[in-house]
mmCIF file of C-alpha atoms and ligand atoms in Angstrom:
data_model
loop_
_atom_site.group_PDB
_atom_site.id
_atom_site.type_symbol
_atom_site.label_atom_id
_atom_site.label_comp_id
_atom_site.label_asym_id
_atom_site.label_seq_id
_atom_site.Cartn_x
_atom_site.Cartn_y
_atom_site.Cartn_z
ATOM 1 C CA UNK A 499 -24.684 -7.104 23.529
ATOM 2 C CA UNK A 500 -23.191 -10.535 22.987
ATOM 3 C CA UNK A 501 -22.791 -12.337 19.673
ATOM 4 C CA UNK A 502 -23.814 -15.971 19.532
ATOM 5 C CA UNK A 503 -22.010 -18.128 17.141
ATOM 6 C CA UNK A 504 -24.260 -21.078 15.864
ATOM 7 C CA UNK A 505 -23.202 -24.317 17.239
ATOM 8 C CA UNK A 506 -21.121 -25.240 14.362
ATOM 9 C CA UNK A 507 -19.512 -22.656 13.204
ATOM 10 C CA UNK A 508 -18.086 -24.128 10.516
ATOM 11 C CA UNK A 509 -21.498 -23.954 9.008
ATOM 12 C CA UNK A 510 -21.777 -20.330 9.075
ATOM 13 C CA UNK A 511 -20.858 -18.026 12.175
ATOM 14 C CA UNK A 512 -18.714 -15.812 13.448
ATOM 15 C CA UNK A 513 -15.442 -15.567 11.862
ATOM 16 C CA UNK A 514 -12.390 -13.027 11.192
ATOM 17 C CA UNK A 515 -10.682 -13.320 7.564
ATOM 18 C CA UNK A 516 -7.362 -11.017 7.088
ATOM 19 C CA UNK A 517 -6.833 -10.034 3.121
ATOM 20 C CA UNK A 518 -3.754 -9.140 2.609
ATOM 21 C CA UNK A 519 -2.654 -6.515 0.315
ATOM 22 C CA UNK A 520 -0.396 -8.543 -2.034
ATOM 23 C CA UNK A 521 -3.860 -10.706 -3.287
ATOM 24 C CA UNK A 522 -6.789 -7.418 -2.760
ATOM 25 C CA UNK A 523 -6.783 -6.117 -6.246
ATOM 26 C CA UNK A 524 -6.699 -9.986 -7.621
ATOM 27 C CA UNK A 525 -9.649 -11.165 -5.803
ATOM 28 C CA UNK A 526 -12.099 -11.709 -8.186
ATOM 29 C CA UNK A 527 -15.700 -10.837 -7.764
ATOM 30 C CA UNK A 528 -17.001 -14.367 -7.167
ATOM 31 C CA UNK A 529 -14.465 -13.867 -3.848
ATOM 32 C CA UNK A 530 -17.519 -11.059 -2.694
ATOM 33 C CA UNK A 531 -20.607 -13.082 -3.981
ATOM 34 C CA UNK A 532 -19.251 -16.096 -2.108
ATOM 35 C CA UNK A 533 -18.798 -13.460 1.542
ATOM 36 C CA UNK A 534 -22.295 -11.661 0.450
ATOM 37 C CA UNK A 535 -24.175 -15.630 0.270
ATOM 38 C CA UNK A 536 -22.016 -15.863 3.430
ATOM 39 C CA UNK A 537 -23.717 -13.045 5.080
ATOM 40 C CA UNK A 538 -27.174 -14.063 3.973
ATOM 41 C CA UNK A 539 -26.906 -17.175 5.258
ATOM 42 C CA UNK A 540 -25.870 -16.136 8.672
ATOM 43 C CA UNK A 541 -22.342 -16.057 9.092
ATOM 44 C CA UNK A 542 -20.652 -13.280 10.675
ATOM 45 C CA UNK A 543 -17.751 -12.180 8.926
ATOM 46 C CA UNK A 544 -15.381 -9.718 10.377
ATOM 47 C CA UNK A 545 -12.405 -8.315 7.963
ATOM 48 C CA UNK A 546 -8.912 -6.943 8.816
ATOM 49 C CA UNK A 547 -7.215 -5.989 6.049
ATOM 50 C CA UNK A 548 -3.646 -4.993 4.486
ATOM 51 C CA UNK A 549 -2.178 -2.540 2.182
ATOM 52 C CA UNK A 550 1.711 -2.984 2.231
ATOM 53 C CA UNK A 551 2.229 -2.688 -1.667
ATOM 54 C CA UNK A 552 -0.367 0.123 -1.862
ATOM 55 C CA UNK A 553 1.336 2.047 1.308
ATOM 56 C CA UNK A 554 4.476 1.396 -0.559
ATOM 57 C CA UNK A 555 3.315 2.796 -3.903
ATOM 58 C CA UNK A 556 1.783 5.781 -2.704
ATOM 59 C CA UNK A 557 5.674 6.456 -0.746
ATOM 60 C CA UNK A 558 7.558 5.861 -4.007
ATOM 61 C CA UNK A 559 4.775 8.632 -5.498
ATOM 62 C CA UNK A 560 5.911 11.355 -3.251
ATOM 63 C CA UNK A 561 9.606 10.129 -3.348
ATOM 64 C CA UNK A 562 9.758 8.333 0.253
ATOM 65 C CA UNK A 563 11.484 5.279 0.408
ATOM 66 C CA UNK A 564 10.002 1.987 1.963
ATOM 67 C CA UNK A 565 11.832 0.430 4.645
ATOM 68 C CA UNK A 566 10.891 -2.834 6.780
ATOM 69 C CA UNK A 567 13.013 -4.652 9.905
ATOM 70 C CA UNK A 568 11.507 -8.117 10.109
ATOM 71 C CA UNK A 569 8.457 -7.188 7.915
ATOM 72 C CA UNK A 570 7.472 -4.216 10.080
ATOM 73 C CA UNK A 571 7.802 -0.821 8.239
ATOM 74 C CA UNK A 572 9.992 1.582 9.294
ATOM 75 C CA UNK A 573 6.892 4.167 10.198
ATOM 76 C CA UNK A 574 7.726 7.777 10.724
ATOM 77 C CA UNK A 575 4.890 10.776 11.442
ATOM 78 C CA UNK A 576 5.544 11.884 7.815
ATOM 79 C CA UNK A 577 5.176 7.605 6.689
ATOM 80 C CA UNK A 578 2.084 7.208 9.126
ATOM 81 C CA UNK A 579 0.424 9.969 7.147
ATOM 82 C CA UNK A 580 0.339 7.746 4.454
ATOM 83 C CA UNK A 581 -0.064 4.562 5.737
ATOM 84 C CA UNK A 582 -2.836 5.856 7.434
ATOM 85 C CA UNK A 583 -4.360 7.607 3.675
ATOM 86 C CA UNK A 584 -3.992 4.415 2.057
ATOM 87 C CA UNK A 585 -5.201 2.352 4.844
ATOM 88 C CA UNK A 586 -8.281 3.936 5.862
ATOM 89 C CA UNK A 587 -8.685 5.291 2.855
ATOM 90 C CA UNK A 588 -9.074 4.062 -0.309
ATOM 91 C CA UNK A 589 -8.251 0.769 0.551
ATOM 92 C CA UNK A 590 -10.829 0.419 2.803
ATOM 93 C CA UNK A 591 -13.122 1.830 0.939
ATOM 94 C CA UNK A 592 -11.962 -0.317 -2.103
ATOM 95 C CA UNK A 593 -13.334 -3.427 -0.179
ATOM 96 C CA UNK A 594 -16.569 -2.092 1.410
ATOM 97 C CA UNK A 595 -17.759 -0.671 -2.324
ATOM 98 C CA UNK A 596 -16.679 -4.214 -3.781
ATOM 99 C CA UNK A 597 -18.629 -6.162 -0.923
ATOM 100 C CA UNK A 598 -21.637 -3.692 -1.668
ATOM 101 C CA UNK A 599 -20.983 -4.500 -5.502
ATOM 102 C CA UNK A 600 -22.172 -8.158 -5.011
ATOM 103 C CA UNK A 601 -25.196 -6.650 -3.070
ATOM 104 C CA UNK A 602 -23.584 -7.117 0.706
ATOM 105 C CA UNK A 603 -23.548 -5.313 3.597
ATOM 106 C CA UNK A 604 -19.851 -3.352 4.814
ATOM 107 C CA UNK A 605 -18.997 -0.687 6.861
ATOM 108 C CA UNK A 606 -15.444 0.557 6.895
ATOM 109 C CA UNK A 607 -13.889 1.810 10.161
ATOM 110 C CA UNK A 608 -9.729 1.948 11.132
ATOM 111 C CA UNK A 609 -8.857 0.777 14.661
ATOM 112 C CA UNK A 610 -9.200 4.645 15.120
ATOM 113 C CA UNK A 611 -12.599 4.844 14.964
ATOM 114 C CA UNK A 612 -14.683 4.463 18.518
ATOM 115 C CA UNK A 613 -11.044 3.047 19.727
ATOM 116 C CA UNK A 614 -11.536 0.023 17.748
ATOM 117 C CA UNK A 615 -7.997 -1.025 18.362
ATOM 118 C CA UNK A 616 -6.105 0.695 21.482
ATOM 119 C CA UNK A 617 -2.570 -0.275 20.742
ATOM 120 C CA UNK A 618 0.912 0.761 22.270
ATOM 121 C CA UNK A 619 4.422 1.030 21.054
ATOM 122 C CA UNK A 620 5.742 -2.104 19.625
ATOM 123 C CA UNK A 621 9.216 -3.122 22.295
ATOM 124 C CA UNK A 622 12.068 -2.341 19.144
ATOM 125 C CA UNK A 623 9.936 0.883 18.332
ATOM 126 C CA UNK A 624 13.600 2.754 18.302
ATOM 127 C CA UNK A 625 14.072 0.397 15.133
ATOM 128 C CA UNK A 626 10.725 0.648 13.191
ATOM 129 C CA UNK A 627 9.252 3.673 15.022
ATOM 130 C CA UNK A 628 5.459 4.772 15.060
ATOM 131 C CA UNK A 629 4.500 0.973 15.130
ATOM 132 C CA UNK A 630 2.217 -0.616 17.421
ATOM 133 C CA UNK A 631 1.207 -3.310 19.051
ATOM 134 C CA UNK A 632 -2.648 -4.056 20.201
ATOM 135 C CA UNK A 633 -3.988 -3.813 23.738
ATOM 136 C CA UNK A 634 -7.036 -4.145 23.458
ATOM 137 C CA UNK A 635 -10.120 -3.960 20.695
ATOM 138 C CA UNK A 636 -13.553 -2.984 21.708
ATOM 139 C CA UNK A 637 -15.500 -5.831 20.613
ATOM 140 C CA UNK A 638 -18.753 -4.144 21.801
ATOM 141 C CA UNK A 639 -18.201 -2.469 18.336
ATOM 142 C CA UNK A 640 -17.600 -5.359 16.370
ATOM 143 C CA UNK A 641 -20.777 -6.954 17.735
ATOM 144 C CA UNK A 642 -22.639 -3.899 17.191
ATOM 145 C CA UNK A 643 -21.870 -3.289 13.352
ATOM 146 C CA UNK A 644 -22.576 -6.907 12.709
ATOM 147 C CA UNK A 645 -25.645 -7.320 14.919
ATOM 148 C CA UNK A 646 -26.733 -4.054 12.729
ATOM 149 C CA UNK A 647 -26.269 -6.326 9.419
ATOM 150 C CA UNK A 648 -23.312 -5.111 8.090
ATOM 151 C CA UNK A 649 -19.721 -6.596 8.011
ATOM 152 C CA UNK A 650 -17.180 -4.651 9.767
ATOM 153 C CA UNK A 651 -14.256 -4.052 7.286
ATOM 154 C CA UNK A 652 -11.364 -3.076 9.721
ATOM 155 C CA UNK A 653 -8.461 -0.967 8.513
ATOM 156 C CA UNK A 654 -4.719 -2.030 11.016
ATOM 157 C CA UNK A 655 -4.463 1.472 12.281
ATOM 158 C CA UNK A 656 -4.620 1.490 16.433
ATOM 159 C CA UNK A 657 -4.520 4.548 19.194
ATOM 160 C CA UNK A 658 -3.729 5.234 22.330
ATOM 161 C CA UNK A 659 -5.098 6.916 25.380
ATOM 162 C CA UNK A 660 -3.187 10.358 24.528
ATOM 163 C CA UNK A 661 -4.707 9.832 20.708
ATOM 164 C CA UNK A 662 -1.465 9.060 19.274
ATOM 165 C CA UNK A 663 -1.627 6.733 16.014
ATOM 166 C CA UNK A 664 0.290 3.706 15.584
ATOM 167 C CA UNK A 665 0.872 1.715 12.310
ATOM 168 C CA UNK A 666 -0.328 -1.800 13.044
ATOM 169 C CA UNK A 667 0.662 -5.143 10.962
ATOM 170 C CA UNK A 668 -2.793 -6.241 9.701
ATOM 171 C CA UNK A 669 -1.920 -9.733 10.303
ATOM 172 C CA UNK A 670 -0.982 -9.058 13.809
ATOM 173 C CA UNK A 671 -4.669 -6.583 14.327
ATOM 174 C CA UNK A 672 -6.544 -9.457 12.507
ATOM 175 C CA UNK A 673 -5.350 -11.549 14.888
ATOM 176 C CA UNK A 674 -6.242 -9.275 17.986
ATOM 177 C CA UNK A 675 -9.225 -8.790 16.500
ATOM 178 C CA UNK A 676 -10.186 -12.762 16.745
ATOM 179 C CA UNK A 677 -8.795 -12.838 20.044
ATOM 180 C CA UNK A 678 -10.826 -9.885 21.140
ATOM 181 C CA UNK A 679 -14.096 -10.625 19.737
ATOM 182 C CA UNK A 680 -13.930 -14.718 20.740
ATOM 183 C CA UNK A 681 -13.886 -15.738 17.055
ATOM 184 C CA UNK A 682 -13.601 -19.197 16.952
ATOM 185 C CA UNK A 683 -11.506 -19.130 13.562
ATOM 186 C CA UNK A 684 -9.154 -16.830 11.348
ATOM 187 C CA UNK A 685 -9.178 -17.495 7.611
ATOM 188 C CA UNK A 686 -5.716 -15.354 6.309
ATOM 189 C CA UNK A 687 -6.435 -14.845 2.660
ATOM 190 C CA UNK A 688 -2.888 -14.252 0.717
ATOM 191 C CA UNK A 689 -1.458 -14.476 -2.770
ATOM 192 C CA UNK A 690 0.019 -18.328 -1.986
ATOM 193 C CA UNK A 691 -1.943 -21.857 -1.852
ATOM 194 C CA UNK A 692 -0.998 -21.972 2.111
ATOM 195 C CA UNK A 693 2.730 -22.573 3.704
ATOM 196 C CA UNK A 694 4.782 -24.383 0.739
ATOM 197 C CA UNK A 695 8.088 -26.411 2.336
ATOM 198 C CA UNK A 696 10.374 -27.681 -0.570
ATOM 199 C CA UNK A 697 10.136 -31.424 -0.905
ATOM 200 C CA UNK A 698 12.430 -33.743 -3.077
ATOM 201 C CA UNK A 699 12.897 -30.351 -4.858
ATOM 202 C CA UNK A 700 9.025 -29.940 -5.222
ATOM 203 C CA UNK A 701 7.278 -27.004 -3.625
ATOM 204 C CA UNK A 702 4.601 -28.444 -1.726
ATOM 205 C CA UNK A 703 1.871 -26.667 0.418
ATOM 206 C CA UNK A 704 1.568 -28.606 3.938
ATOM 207 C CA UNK A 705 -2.158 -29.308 5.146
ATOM 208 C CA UNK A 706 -1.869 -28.481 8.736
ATOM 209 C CA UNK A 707 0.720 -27.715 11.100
ATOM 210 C CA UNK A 708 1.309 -27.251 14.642
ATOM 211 C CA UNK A 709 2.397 -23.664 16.646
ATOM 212 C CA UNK A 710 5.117 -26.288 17.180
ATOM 213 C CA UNK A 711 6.125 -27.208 13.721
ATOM 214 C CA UNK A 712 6.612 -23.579 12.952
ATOM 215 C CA UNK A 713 9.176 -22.742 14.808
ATOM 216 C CA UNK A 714 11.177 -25.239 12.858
ATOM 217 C CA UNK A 715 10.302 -23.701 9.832
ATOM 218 C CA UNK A 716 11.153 -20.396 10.542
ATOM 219 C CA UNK A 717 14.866 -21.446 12.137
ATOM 220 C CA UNK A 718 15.203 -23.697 8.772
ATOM 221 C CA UNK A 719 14.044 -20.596 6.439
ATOM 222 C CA UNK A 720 11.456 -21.978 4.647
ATOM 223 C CA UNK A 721 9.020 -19.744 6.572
ATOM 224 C CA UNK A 722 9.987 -16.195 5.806
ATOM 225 C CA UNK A 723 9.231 -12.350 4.796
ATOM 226 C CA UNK A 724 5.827 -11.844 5.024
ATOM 227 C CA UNK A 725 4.486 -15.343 6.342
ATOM 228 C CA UNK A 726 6.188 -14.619 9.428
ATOM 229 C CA UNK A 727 3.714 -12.217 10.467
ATOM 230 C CA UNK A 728 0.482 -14.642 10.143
ATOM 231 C CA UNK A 729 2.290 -17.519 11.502
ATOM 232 C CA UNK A 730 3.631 -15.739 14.639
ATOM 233 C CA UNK A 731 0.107 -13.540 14.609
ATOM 234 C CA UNK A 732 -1.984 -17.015 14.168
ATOM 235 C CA UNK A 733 0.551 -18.499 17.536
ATOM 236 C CA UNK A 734 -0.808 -15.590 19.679
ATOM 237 C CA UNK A 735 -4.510 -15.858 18.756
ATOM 238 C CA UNK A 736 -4.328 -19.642 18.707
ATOM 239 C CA UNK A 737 -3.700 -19.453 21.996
ATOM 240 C CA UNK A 738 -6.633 -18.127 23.414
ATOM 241 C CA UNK A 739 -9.935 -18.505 21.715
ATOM 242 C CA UNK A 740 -9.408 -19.147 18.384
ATOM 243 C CA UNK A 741 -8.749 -22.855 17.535
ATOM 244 C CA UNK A 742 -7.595 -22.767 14.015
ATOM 245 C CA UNK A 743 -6.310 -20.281 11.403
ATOM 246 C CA UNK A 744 -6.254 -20.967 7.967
ATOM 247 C CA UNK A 745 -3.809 -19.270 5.270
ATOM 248 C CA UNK A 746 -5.309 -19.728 1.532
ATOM 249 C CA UNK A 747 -5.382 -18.212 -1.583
ATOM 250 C CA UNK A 748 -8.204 -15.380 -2.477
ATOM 251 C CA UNK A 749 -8.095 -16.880 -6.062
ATOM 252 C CA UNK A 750 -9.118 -20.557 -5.190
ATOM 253 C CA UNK A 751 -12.848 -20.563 -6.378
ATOM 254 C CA UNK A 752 -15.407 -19.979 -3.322
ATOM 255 C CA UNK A 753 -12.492 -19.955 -0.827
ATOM 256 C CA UNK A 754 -14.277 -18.651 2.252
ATOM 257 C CA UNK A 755 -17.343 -21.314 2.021
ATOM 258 C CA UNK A 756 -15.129 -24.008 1.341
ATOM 259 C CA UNK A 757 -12.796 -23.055 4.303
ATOM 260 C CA UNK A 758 -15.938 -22.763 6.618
ATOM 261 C CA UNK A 759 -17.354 -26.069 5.518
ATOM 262 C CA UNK A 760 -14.188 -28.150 6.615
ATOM 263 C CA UNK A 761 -12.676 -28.582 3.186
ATOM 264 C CA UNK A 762 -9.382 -29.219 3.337
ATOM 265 C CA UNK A 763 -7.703 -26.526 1.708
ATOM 266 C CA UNK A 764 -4.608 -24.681 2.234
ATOM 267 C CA UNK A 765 -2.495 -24.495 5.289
ATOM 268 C CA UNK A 766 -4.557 -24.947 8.671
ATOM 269 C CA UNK A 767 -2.748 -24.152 11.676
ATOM 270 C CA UNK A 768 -3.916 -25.707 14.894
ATOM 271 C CA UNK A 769 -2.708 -25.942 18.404
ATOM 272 C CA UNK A 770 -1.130 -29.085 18.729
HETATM 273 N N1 ADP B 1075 6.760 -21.120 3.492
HETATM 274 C C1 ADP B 1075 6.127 -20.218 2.768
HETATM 275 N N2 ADP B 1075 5.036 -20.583 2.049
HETATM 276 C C2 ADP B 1075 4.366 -19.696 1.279
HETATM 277 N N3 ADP B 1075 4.699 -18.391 1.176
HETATM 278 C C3 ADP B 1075 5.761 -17.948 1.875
HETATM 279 C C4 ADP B 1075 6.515 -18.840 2.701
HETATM 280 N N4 ADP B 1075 7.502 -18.129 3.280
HETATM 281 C C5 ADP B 1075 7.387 -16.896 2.833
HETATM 282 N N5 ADP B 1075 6.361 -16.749 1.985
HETATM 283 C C6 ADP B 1075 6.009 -15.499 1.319
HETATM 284 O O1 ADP B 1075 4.932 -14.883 2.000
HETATM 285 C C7 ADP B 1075 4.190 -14.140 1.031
HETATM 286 C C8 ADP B 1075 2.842 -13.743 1.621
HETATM 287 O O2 ADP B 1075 3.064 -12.660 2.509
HETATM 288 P P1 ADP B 1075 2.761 -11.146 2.055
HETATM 289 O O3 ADP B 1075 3.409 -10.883 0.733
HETATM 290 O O4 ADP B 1075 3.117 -10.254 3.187
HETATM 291 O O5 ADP B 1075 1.217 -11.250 1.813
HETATM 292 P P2 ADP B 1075 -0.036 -10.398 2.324
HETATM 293 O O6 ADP B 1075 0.014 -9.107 1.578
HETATM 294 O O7 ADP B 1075 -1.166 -11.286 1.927
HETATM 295 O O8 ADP B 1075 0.078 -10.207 3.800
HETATM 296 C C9 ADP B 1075 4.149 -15.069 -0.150
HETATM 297 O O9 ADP B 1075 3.863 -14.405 -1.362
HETATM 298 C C10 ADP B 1075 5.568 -15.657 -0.136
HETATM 299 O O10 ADP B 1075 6.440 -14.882 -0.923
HETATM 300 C C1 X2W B 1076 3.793 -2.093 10.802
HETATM 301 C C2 X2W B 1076 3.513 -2.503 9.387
HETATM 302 O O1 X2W B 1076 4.378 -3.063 8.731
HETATM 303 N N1 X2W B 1076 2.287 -2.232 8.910
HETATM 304 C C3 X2W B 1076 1.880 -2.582 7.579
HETATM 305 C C4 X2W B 1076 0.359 -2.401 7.512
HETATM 306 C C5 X2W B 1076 -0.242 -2.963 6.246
HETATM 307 C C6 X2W B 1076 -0.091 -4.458 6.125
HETATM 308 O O2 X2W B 1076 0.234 -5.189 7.049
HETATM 309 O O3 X2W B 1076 -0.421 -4.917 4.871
HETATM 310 P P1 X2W B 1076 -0.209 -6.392 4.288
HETATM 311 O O4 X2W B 1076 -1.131 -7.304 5.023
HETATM 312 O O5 X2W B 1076 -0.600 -6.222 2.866
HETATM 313 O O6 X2W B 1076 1.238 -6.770 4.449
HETATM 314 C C7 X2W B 1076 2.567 -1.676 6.519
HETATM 315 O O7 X2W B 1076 2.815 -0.511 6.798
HETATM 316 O O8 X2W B 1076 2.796 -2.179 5.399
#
């Protein structure tokens, strides 16, 4: 089975969009009727989402402490349980019933599921522990939940041969994910306007920049904490077959449509 996306996407095809935890509960519903008009008008949207405050609360509930080396959690068997609770769980489920809510189409899976996402150890794994790193995702499922009408709402937990779980950074999955599936775009939807860089003391959010340019701001420290993630997850993808990734805000009115139409809007990142 093979997905076709239309000629231009941009119009309405196959895309992956990563919602991070720190903007879920914000989103407000006109974020789902814009993805269900979206879906009835032929696009193919495919969502990886995050957690990370949610994973965090439910810790500090049963007295576990939250700890992160370069925005990766610290994951232990006893933290996995509950990443992988929140994850697959009621987050995911959060987002498929508010998708159905505005009368569209979801079906929630984790990377678990079918072997979605088949993921290793991460290399500094004696730092941050049960956290992996994707090898592969079986887009024959992807194309099969969507070519079945319903948009795949993935949850950033992977597995390995052996069945071993691994706690996956959704921005890094998402961007697997696009990789995997030959999505043409990522659209990373976050609780800031794009990338801001301080400018004659104003904070300003830059248009587009290159895989280039972001080096440079990560050395210089105006890239940092959780933006590292979906800038060095939107370098890998970039890469291969997706051509742009786009970081906006899930509060910006009709985000998604606007993003897929060309509108200038947020941060895009491109390849050169
Ligand atoms: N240059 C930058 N521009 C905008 N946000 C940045 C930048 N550098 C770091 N950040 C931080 O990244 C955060 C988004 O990452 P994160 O909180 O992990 O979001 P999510 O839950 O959506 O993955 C922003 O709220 C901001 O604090
Ligand atoms: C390894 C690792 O750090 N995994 C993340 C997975 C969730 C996530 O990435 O959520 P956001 O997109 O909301 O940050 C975590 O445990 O918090």
């Amino acid at each position: 089975m093979t997905i076709e996306p239309t000629e231009d996407h941009k119009a309405g095809g196959l895309f992956v969009m990563k919602c991070g935890g720190s903007t879920l509960a914000a989103l407000p519903d006109s974020f789902f009727d814009d993805l269900r008009e979206l879906q009835e008008s032929g696009a193919q949207p495919v969502i990886v989402h995050g957690g990370g405050p949610a994973i965090s609360g439910n810790l500090e509930k049963l007295g576990i402490e939250s700890r992160f080396v370069n925005g990766l959690r610290v994951t232990t068997e006893e933290v996995l349980d509950v990443v992988e609770m929140t994850l697959s769980g009621s987050i995911n489920k959060a987002i498929v019933r508010r998708i159905q809510g505005s009368g569209g189409q979801a079906l929630g899976l984790s990377g678990v599921d079918g072997r979605l996402i088949t993921a290793r150890l991460v290399a500094n794994s004696d730092e941050v522990g049960l956290v992996g790193e994707v090898t592969e995702v079986n887009a024959e499922i992807v194309q099969g939940v969507l070519a079945m009408g319903y948009i795949p709402v993935i949850a950033p937990i992977g597995v390995d041969a052996g069945g071993q779980r691994y706690n996956i950074n959704a921005d890094t999955a998402a961007g697997a994910v696009a990789s995997f599936i030959g999505s043409p775009q990522m659209i990373v939807v976050t609780d800031v306007p794009g990338i801001m860089r301080t400018l004659d003391g104003r904070k300003t959010v830059l248009p587009s920049v290159t895989v280039g340019q972001i080096e440079d701001l990560i050395e210089s420290g105006e890239i940092y904490g959780g933006m590292i993630p979906k800038v060095r997850a939107a370098i890998d993808c970039i890469q291969g077959s997706v051509s742009e990734v786009v970081i906006v805000d899930g509060k910006e009115p009709r985000v998604l449509s606007r993003v897929l139409q060309g509108e200038e809007l947020g941060t895009r990142i491109i390849r050169s």
